C-alpha positions as semicolon CSV with decimal commas, in nm:
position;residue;x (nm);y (nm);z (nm)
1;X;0,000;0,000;0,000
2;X;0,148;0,350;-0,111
3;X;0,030;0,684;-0,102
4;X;0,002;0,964;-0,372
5;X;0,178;1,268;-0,229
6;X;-0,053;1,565;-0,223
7;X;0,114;1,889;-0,378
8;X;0,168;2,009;0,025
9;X;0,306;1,707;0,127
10;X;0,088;1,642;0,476
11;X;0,321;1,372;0,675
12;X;0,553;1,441;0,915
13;X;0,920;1,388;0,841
14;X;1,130;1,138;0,936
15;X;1,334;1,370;1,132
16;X;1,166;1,623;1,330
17;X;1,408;1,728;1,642
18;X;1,101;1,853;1,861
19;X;0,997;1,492;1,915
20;X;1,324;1,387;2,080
21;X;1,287;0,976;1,964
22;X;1,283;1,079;1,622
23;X;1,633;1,187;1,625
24;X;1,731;0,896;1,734
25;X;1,496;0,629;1,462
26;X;1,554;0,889;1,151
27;X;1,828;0,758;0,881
28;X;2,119;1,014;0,974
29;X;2,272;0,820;0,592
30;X;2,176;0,843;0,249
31;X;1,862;0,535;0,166
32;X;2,012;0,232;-0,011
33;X;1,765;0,152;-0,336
34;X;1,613;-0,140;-0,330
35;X;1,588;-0,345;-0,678
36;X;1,187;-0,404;-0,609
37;X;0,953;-0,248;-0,357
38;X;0,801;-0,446;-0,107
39;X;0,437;-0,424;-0,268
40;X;0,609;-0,678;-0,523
41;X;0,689;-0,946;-0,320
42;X;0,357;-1,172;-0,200
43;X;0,296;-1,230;0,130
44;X;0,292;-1,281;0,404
45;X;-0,099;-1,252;0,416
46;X;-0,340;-1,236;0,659
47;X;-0,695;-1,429;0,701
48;X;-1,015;-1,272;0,751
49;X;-1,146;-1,600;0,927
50;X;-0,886;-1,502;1,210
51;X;-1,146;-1,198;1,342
52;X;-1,339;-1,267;1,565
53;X;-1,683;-1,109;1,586
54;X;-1,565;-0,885;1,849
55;X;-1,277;-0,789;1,763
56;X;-1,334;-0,458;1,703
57;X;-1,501;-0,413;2,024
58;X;-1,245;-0,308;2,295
59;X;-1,471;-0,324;2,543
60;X;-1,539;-0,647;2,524
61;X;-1,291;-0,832;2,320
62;X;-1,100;-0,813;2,681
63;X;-1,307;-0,798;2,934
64;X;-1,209;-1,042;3,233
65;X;-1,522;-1,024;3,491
66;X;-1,673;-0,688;3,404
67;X;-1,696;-0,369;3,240
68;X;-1,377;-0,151;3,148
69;X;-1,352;0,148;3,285
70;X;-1,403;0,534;3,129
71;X;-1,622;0,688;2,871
72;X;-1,739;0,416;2,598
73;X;-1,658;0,562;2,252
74;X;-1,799;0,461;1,874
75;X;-1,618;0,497;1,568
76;X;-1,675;0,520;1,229
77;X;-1,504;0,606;0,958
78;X;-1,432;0,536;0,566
79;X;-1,101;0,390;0,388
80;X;-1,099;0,553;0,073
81;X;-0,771;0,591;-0,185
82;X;-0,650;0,871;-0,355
83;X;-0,978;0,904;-0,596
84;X;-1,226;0,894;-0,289
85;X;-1,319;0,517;-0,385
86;X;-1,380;0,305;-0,082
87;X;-1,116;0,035;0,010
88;X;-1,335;-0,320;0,072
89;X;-1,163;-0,552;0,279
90;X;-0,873;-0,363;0,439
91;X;-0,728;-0,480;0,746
92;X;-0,732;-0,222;1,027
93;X;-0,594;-0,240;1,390
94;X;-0,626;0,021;1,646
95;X;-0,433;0,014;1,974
96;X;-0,454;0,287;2,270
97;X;-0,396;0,373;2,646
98;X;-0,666;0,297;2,910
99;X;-0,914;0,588;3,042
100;X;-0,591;0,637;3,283
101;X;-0,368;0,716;2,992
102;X;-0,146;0,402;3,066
103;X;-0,115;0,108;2,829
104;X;-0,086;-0,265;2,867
105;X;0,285;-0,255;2,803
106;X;0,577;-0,345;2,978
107;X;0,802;-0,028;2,883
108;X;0,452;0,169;3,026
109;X;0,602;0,269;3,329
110;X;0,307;0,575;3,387
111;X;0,195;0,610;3,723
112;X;-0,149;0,508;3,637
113;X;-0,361;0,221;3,713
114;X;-0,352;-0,075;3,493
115;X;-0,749;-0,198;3,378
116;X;-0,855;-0,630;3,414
117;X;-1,106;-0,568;3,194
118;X;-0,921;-0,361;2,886
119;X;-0,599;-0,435;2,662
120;X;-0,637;-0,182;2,412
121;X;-0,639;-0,338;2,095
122;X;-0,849;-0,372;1,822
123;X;-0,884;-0,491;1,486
124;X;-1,181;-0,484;1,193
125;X;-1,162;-0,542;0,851
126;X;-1,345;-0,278;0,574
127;X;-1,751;-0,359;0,450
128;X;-1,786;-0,307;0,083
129;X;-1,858;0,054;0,150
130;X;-1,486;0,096;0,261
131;X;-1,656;0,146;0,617
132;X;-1,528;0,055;0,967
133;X;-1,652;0,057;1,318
134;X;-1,475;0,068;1,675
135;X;-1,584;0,077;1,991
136;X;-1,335;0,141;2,271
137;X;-1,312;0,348;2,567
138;X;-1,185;0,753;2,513
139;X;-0,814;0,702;2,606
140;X;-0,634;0,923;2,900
141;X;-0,371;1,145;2,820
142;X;-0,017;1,043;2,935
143;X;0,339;1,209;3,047
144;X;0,578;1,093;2,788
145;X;0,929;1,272;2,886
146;X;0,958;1,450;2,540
147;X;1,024;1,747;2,742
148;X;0,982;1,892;3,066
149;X;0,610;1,860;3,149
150;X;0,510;1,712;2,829
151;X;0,164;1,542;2,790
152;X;0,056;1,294;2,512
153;X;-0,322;1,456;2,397
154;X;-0,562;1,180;2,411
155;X;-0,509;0,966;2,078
156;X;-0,596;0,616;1,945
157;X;-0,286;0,476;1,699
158;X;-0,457;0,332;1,308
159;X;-0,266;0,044;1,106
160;X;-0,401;-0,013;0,794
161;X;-0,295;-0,270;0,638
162;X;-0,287;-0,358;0,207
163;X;-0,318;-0,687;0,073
164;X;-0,040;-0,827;0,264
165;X;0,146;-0,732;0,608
166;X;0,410;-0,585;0,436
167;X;0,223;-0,292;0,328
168;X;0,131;-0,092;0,637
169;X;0,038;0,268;0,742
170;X;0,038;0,418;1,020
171;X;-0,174;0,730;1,182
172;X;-0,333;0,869;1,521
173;X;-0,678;0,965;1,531
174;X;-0,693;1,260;1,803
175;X;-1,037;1,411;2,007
176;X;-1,163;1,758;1,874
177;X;-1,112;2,041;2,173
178;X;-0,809;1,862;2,319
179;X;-0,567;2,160;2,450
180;X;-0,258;1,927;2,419
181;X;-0,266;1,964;2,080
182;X;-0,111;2,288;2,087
183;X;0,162;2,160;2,279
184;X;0,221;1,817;2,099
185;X;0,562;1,792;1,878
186;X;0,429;1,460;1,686
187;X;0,112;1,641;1,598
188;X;0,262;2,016;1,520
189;X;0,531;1,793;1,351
190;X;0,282;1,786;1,026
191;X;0,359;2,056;0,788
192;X;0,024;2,156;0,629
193;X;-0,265;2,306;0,888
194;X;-0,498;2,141;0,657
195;X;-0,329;1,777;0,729
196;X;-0,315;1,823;1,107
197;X;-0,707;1,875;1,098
198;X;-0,792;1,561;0,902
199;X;-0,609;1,358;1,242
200;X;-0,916;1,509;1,433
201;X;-1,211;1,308;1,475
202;X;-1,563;1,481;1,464
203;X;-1,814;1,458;1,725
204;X;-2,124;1,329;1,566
205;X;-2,444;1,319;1,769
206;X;-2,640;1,100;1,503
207;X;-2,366;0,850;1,588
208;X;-2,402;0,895;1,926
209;X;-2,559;0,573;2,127
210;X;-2,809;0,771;2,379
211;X;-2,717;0,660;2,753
212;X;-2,465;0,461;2,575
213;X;-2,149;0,599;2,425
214;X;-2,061;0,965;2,191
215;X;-2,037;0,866;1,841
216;X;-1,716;0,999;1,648
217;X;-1,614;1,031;1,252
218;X;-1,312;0,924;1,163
219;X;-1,192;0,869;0,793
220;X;-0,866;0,767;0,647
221;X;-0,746;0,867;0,298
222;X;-0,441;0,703;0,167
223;X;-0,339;0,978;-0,105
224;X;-0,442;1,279;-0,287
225;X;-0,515;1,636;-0,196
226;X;-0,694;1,496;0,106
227;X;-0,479;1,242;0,228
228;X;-0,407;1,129;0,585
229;X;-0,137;1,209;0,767
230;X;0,059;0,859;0,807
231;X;0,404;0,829;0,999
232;X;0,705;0,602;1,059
233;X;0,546;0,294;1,149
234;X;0,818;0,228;1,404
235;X;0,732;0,506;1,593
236;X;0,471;0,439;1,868
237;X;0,437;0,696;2,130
């Protein structure tokens, strides 16, 4: 899976010195060509009999001996490519902190509890309408020692994968209103204003389950003039 550079290129660069780890993952060397790209090579692949039916339920897809706790979230969203055509049968997997901002990770060393009943993870596959749904809980911000009193805004991490696990992208989906952004190297790390609005979700109160959970937009455009903002794969904070 590849994307179309827009004519303002929206991703972030490889090396941004603001967000400290990417000074230390960027190439500091010139790229060595490879004689084929990846996308040209088959396999490996993966199965959609693997999902299970709630798989794309956080919620549940975890839960021990009871509810997670936080505020239950549902979202939607289209894959569409570079023409605004929806992408049928895509592989997506989301993965995100707890309500307490801390994930299920050893290197998670956040003074925050740890929830029984929630891992995090998620994963759905496209309808033929290029649409997917998630429900999960609305993840806590987190300290992440960028700099001195720096703060992770609330954010769920996208992987979208192509027709095999070798083609992969990468994005956050952020929370509309969130005053971290303004503070948030990996975010202001985007060069066009235009691309670091199309990482923030939309509230949607038709989507919203009454007594239930807020209902969120969320789409993901893999080229074009509208494209998503998609980063180094290899960077996870």
């Amino acid at each position: 899976m590849t994307t179309s550079d827009p004519p303002n290129d929206v991703h972030p660069p490889h090396l941004y010195p603001p967000y400290a780890s990417s000074v230390k993952r960027a190439p500091h060397e010139l790229l060595m060509p490879l004689p084929t790209a990846l996308r040209d090579h088959g396999g490996p692949v993966f199965s959609p009999s693997r999902l299970r039916p709630d798989d794309h339920d956080a919620t549940r897809n975890a839960r021990v001996n009871g509810e997670p706790l936080g505020e239950r979230i549902l979202v939607r969203g289209r894959l569409l490519d570079a023409a605004g055509r929806p992408v049928r049968g895509a592989l997506i997997e989301t993965w995100q902190a707890n309500a307490a901002g801390r994930y299920v990770h050893g290197r998670d060393q956040h003074d925050a509890p740890l929830d029984p009943n929630f891992v995090g993870t998620a994963r759905m596959l496209t309808d033929e309408h290029g649409e997917y749904e998630l429900i999960s809980i609305r993840p806590g911000a987190y300290p992440w020692g960028n700099h001195p009193n720096a703060w992770r805004p609330a954010h769920i991490h996208f992987s979208v994968f192509g027709t095999n696990f070798t083609e992969r992208l990468v994005s956050q989906m952020y929370f509309p209103g969130d005053p971290l952004l303004a503070h948030d190297p990996i975010y202001q790390g985007i060069p066009d204003p235009q691309g670091q609005q199309r990482l923030i979700s939309r509230f949607d109160l038709n989507l919203t389950e009454p007594g239930w959970a807020l209902g969120y937009r969320f789409d993901i455009v893999l080229g074009g003039q509208h494209a998503t903002p998609f980063e180094d794969p290899d960077h996870d904070d």
